[in-house]
Short mmCIF file of N, CA and C in Angstrom, two decimals:
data_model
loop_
_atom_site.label_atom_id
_atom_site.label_comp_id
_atom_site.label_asym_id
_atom_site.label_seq_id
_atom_site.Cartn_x
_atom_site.Cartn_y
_atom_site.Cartn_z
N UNK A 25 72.47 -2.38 -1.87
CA UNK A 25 72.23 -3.80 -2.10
C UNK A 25 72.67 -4.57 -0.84
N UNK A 26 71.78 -5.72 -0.16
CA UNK A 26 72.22 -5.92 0.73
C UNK A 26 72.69 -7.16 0.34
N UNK A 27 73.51 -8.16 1.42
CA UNK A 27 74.34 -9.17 0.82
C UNK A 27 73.74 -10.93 0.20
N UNK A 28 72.48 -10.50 0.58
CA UNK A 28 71.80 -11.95 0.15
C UNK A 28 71.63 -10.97 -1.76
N UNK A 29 71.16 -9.85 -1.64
CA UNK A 29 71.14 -9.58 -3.37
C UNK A 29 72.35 -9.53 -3.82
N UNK A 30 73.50 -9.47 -2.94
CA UNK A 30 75.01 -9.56 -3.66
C UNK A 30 75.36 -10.70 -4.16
N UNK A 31 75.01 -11.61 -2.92
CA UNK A 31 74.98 -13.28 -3.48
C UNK A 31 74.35 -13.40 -5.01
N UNK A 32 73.06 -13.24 -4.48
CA UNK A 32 72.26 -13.82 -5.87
C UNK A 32 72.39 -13.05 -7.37
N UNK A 33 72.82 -11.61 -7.19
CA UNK A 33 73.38 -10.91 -8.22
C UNK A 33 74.66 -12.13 -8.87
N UNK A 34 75.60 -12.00 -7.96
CA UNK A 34 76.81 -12.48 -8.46
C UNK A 34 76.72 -14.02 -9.12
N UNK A 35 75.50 -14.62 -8.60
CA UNK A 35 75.04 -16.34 -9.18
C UNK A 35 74.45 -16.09 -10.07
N UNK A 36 73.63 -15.13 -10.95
CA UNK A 36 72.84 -15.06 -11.48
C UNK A 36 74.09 -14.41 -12.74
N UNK A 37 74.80 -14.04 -12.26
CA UNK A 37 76.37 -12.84 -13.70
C UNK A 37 77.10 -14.78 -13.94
N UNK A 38 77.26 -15.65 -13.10
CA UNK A 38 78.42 -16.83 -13.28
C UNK A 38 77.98 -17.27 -13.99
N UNK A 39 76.87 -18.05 -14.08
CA UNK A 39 76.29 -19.11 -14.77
C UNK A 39 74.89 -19.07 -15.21
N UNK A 40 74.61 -19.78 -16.09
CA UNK A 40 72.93 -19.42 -16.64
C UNK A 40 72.37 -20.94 -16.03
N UNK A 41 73.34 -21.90 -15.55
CA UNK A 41 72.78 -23.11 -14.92
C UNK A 41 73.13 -23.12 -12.79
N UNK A 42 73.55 -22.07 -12.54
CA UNK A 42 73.61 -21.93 -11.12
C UNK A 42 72.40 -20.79 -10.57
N UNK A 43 71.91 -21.27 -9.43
CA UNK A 43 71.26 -20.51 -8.68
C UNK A 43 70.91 -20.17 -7.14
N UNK A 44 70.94 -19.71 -6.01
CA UNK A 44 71.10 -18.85 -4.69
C UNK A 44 69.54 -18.98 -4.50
N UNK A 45 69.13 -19.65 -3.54
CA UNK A 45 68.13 -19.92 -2.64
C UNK A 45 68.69 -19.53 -1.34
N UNK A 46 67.84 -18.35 -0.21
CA UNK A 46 68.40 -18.65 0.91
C UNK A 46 67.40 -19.34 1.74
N UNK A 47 68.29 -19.94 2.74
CA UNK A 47 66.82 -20.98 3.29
C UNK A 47 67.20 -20.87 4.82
N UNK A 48 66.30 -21.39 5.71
CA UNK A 48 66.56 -21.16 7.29
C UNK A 48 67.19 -22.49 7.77
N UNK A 49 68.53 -21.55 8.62
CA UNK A 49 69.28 -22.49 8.95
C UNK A 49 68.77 -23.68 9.91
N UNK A 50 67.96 -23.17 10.40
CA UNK A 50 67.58 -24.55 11.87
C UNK A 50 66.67 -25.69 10.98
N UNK A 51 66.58 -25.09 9.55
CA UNK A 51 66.15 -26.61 9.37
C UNK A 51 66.80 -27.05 8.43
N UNK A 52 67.58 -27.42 9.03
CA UNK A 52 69.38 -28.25 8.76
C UNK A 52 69.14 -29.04 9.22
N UNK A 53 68.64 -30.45 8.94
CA UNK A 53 68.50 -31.65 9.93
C UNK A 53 69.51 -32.63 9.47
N UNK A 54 70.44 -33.20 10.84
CA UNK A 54 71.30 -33.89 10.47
C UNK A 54 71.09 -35.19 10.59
N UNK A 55 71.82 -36.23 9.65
CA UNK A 55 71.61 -37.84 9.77
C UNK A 55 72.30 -38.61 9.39
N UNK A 56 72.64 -39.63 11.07
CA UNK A 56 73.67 -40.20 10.80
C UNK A 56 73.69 -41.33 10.08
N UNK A 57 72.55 -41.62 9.60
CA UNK A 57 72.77 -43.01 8.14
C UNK A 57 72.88 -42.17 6.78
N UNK A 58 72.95 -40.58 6.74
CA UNK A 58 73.64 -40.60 5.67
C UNK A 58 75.47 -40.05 5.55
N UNK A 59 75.74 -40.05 7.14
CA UNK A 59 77.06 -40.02 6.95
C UNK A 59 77.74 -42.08 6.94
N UNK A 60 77.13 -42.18 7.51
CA UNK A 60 77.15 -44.49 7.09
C UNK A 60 77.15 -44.48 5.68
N UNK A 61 76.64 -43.66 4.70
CA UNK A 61 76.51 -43.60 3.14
C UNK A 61 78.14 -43.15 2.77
N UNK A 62 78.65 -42.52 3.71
CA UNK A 62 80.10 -42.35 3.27
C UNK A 62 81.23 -43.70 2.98
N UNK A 63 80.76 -44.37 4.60
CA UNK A 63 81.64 -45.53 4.55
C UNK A 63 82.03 -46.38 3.30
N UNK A 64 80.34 -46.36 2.58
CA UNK A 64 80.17 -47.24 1.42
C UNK A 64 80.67 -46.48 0.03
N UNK A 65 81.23 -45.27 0.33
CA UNK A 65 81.45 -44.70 -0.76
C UNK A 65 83.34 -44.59 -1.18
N UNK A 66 83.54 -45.27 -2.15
CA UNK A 66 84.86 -45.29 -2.81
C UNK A 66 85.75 -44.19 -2.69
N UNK A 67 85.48 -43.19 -2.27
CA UNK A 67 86.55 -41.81 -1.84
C UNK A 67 86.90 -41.94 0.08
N UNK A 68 85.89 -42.75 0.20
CA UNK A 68 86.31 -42.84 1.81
C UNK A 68 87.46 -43.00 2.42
N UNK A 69 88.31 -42.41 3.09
CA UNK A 69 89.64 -42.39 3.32
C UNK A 69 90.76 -42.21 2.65
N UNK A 70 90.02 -42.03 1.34
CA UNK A 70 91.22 -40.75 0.66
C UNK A 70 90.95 -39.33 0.07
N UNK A 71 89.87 -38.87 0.82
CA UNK A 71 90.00 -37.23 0.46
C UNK A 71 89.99 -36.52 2.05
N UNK A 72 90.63 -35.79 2.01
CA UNK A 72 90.95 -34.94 3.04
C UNK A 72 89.62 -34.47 3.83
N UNK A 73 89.23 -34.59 2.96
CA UNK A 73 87.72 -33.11 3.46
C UNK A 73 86.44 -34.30 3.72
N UNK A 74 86.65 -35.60 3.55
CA UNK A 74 85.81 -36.13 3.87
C UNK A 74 85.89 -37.40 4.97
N UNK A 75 84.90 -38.35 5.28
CA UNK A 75 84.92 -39.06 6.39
C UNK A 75 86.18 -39.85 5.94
N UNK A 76 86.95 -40.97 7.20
CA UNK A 76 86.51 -40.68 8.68
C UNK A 76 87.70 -39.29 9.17
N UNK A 77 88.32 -38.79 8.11
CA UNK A 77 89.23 -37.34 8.55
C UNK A 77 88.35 -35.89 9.24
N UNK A 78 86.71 -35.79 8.68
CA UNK A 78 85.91 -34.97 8.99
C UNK A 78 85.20 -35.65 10.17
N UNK A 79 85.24 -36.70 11.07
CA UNK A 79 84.52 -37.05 12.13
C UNK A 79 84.43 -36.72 13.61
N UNK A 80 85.24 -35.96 13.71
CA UNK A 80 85.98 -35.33 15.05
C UNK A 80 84.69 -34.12 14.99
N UNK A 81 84.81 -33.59 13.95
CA UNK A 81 83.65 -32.05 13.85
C UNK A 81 82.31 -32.69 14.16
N UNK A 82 81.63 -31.29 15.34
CA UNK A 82 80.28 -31.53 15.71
C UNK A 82 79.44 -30.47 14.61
N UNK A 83 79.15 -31.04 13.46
CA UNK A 83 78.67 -30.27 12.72
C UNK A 83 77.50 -29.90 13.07
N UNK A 84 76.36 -30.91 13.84
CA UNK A 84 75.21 -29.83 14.53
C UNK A 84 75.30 -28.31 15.50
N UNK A 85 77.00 -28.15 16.00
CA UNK A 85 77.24 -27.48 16.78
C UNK A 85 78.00 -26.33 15.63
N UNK A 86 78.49 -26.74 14.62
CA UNK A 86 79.16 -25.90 13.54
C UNK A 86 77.67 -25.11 12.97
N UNK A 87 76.91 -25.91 12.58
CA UNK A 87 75.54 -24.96 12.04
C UNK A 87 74.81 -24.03 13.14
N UNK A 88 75.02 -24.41 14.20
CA UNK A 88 73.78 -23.93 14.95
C UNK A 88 74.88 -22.44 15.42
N UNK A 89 75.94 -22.45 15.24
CA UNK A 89 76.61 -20.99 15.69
C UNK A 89 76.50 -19.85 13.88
N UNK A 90 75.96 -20.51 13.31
CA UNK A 90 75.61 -19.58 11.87
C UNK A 90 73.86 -18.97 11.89
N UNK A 91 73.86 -18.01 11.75
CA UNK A 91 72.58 -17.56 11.43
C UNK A 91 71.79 -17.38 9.85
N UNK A 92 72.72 -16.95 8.78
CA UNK A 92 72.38 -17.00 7.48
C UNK A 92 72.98 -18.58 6.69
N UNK A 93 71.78 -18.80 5.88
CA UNK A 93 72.24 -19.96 4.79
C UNK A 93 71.64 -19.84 3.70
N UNK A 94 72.26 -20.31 2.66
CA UNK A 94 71.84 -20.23 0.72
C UNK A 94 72.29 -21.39 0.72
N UNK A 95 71.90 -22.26 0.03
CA UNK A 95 71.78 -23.11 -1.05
C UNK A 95 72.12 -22.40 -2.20
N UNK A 96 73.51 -22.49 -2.91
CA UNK A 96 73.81 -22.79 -3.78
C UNK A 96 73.72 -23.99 -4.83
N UNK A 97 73.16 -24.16 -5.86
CA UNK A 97 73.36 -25.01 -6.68
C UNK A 97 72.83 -25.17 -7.96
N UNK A 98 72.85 -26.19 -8.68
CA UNK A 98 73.51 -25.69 -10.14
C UNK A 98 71.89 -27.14 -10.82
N UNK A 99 71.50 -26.99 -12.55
CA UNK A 99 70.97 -28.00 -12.76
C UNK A 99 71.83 -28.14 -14.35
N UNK A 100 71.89 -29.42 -14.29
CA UNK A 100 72.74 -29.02 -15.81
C UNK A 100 72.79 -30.70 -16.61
N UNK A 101 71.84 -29.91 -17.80
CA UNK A 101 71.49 -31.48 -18.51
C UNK A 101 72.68 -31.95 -19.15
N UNK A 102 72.22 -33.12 -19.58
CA UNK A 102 72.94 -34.17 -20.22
C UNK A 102 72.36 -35.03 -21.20
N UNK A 103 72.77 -35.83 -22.34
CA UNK A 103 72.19 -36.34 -23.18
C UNK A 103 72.46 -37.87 -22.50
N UNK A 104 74.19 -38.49 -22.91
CA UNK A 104 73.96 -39.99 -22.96
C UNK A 104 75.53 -39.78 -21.54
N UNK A 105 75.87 -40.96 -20.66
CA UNK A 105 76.37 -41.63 -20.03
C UNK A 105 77.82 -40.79 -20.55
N UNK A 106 78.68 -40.43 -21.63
CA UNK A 106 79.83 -39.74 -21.74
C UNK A 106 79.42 -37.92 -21.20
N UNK A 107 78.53 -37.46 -21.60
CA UNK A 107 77.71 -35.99 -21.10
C UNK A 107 77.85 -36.13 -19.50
N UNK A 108 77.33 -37.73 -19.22
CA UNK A 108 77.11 -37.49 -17.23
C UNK A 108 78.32 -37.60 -16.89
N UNK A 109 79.30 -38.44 -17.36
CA UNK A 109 80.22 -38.48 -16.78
C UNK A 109 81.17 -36.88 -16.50
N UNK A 110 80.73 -35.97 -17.78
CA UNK A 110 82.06 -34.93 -17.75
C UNK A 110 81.06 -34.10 -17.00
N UNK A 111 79.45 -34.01 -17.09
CA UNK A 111 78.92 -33.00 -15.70
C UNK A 111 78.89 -33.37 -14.88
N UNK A 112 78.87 -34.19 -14.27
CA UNK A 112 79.45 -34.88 -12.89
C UNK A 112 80.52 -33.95 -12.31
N UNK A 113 81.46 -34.06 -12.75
CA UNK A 113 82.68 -33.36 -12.60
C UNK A 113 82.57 -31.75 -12.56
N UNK A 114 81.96 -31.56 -13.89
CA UNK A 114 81.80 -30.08 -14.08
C UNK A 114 80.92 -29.18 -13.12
N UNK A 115 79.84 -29.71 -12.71
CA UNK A 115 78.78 -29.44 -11.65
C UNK A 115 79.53 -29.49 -10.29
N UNK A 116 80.62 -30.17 -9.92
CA UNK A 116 80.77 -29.90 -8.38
C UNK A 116 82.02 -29.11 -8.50
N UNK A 117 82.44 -28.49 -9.82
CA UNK A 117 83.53 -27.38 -9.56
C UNK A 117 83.10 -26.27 -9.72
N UNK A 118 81.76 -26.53 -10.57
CA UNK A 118 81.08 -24.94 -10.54
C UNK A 118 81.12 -24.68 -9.32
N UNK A 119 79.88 -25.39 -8.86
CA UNK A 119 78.98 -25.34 -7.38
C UNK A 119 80.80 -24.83 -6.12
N UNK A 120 81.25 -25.60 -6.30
CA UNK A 120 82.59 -25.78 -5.93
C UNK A 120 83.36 -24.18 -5.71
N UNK A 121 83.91 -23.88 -6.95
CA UNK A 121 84.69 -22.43 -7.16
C UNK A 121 83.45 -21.11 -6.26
N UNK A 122 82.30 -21.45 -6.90
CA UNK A 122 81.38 -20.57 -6.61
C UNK A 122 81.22 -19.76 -5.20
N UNK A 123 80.89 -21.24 -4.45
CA UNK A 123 80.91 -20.94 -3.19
C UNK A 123 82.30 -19.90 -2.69
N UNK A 124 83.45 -20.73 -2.94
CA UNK A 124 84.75 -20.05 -2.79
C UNK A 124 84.49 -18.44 -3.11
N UNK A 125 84.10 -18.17 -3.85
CA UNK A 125 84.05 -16.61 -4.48
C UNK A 125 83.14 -16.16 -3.48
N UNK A 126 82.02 -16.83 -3.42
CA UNK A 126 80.87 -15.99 -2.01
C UNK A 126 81.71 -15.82 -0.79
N UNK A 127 82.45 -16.82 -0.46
CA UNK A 127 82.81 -16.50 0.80
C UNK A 127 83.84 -15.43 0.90
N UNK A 128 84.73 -15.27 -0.49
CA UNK A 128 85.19 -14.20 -0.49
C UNK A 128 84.74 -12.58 -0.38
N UNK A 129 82.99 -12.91 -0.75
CA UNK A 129 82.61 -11.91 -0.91
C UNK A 129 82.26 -11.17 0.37
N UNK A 130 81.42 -12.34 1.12
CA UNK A 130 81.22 -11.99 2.66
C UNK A 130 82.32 -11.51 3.28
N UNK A 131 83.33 -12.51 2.86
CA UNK A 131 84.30 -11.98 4.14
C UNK A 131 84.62 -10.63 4.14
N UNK A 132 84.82 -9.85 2.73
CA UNK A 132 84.76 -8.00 2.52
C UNK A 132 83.76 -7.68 2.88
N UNK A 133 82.96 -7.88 3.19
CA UNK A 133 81.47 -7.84 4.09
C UNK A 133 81.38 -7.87 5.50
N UNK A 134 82.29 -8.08 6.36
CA UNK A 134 82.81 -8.55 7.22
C UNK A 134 82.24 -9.64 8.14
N UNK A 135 81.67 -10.50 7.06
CA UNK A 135 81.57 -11.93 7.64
C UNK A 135 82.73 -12.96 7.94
N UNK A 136 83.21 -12.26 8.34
CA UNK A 136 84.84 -13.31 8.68
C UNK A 136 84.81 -15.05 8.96
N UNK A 137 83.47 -15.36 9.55
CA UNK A 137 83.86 -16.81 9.80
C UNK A 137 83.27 -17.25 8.60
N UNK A 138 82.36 -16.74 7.61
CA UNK A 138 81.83 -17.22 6.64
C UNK A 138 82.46 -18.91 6.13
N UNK A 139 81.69 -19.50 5.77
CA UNK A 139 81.97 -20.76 5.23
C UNK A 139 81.21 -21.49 4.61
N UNK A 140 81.33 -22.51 3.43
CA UNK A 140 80.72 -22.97 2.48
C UNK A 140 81.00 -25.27 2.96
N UNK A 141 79.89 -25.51 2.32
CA UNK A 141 80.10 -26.79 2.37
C UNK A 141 79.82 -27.27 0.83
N UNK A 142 80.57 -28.11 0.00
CA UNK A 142 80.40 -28.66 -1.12
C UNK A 142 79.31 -29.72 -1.60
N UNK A 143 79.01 -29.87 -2.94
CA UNK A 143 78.21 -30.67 -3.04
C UNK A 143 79.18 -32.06 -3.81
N UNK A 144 78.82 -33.44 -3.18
CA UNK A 144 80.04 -34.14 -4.13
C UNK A 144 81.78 -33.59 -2.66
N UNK A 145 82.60 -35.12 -3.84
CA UNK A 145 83.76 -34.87 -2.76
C UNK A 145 84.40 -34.07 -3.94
N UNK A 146 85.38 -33.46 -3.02
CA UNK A 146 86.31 -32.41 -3.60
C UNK A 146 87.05 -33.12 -4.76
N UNK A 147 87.21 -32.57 -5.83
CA UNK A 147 87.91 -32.46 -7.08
C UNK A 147 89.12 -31.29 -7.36
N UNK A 148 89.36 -30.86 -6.51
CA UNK A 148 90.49 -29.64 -6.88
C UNK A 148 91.69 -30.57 -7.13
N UNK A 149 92.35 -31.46 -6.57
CA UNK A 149 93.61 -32.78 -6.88
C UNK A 149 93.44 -33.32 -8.37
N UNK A 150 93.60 -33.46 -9.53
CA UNK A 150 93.26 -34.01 -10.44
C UNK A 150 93.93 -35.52 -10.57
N UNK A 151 94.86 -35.36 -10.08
CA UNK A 151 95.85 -36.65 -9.71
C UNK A 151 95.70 -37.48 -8.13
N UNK A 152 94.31 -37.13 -7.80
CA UNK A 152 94.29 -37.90 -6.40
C UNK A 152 94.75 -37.11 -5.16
N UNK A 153 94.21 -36.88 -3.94
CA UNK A 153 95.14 -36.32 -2.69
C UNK A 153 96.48 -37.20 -2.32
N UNK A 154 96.78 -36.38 -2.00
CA UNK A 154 98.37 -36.37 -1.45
C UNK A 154 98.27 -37.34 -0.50
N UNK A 155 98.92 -38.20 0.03
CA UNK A 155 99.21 -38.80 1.12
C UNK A 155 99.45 -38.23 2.63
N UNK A 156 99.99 -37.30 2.25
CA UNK A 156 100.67 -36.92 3.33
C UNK A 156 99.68 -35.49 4.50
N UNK A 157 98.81 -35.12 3.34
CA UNK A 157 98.07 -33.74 3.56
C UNK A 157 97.96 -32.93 2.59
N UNK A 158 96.73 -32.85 2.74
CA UNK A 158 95.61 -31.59 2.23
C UNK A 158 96.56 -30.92 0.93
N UNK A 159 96.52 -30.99 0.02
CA UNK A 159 97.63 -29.82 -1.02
C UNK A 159 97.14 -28.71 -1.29
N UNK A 160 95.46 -28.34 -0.62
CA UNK A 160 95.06 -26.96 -0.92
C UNK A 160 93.89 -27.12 -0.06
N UNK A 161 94.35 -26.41 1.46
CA UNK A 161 93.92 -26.31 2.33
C UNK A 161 92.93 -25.51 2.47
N UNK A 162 93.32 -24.29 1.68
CA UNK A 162 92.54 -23.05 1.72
C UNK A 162 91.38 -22.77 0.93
N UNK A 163 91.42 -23.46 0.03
CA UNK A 163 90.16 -23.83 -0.90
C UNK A 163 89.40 -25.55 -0.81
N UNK A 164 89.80 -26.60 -0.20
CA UNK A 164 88.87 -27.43 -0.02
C UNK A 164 88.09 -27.71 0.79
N UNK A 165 86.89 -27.99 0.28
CA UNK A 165 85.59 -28.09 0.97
C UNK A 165 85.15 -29.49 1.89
N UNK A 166 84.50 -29.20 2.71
CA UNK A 166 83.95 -30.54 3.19
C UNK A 166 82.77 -30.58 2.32
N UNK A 167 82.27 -32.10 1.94
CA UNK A 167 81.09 -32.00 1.37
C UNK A 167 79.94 -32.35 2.31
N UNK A 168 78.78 -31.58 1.89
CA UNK A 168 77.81 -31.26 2.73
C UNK A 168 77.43 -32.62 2.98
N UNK A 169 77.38 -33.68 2.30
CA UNK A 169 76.82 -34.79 2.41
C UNK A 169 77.79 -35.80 3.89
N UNK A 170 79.19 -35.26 3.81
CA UNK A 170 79.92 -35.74 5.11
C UNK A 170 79.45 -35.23 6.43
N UNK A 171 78.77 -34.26 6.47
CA UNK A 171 78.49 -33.55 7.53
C UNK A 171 76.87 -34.01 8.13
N UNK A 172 76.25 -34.71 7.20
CA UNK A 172 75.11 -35.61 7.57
C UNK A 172 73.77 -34.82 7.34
N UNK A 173 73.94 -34.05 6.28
CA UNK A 173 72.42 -33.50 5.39
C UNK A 173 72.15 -33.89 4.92
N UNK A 174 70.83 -34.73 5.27
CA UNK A 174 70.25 -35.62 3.70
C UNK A 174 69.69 -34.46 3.00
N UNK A 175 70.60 -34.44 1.85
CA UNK A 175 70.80 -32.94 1.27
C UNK A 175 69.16 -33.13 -0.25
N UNK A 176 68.83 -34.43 -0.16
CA UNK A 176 67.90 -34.81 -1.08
C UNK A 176 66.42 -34.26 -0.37
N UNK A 177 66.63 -34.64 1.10
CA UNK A 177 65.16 -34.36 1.97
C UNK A 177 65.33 -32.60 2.24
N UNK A 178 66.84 -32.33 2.37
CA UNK A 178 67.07 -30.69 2.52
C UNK A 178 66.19 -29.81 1.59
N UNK A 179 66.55 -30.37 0.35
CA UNK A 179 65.97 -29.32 -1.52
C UNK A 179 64.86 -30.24 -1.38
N UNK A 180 64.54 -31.01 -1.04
CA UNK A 180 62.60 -31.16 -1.41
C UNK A 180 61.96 -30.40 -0.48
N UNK A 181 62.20 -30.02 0.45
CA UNK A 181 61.87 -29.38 1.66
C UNK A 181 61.62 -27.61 1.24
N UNK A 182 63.27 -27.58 1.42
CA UNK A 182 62.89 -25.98 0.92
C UNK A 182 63.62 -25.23 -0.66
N UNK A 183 63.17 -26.22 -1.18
CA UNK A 183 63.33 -26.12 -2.79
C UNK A 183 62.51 -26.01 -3.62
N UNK A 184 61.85 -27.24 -3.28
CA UNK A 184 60.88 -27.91 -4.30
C UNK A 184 61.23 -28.62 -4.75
N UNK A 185 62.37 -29.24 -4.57
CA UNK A 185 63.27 -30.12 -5.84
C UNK A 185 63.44 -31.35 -5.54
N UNK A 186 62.74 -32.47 -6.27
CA UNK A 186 62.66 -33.78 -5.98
C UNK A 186 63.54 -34.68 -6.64
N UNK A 187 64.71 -35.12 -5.92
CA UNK A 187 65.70 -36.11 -6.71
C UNK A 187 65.42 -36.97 -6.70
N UNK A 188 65.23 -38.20 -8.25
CA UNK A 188 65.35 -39.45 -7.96
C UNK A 188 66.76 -40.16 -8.69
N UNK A 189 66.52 -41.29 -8.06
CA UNK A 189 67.58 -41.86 -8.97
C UNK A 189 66.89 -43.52 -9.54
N UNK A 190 67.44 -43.53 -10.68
CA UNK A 190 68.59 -42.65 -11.49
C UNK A 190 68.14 -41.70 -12.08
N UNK A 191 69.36 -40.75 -11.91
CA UNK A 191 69.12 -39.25 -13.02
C UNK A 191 69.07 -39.82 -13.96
N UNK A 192 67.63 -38.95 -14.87
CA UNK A 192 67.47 -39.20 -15.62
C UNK A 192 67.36 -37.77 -16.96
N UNK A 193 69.07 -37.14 -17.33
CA UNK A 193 68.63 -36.17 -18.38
C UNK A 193 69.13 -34.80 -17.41
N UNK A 194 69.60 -34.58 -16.00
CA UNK A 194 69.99 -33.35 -15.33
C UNK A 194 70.55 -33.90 -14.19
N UNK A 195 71.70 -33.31 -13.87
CA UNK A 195 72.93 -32.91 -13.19
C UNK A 195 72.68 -32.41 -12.03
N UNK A 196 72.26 -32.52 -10.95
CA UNK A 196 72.26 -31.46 -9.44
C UNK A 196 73.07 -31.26 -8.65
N UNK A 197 73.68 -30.40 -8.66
CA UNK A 197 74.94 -30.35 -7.43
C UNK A 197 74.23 -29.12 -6.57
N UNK A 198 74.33 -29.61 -5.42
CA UNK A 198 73.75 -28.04 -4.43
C UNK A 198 74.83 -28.30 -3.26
N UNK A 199 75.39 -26.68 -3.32
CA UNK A 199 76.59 -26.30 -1.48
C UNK A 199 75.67 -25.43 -0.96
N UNK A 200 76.51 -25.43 0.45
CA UNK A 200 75.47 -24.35 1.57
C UNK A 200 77.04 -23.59 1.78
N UNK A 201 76.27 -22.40 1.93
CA UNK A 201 76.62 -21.49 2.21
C UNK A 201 76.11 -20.68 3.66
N UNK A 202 77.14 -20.92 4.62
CA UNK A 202 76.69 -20.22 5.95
C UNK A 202 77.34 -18.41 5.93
N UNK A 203 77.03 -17.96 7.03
CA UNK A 203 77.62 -16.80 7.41
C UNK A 203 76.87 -16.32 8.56
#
């Protein structure tokens, strides 16, 4: 079995709402009005893993040294406004943990630099980040959306998958997965 069927084996045993697309990395197109979408966003300057703490990284220069990528991600309905609120949450820890486990998997693979980007800002803090630094360095993600993937034009592209808003009735969280 080679490691893209290890991936998708192991997505396909987690969840009956997650699924492993691999897609070509060079068309990763980055954009900087959707990292400007950060500014406007209420986690801005207090999660570790996201802007302006992630702005120093040349993430066109972080992708372009990876050769393999998957799209990880998850679809997961909902009925009324209390349902979105708790998959909201639930969808970017799947998508979230998941990745974590792939990269574990690669790395016994000996993909050593392997690395994952999140969908959504990190949720591992339940009580908010720390002030001071990161409280779980080793498991939080940058989210893909800080790194400037219009991750909506990414999955219509090589998905098929057309987001609008407002969701209406399903949940999308999608991470990338390099190696």
């Amino acid at each position: 079995m080679n490691i893209e069927e290890k991936i998708a084996d192991y997505v396909d045993k987690k969840s009956q709402y997650l699924k492993a697309s691999k897609v070509d990395i060079r068309s990763i197109k980055l954009e900087e009005r959707v990292r400007l979408q950060c500014f406007h966003c209420e986690k801005y300057e207090q999660k570790w893993t996201c802007p302006p703490r992630v702005n120093r990284i040349n993430f066109e220069k972080v992708f372009s040294e990876y050769s393999n990528a998957m799209i990880i991600y998850c679809k997961i309905p909902y009925r009324n406004k209390t349902e979105y609120v708790m998959v909201r949450e639930d969808s970017t820890n799947l998508v979230h943990k998941t990745l974590l486990e792939l990269e574990k998997i690669l790395y016994k693979n000996n993909q050593v630099f392997a690395m994952s980007f999140i969908g959504g800002s990190c949720k591992l803090c339940k009580d908010g980040c720390s002030k001071k630094r990161c409280r779980f360095p080793n498991l939080a993600r940058i989210p893909l959306e800080a790194t400037g993937v219009n991750v909506m034009d990414f999955v219509k592209r090589e998905l098929g998958i057309e987001i609008k808003f407002p969701l209406d009735g399903y949940m999308y969280r999608f991470g990338l997965l390099l190696w």
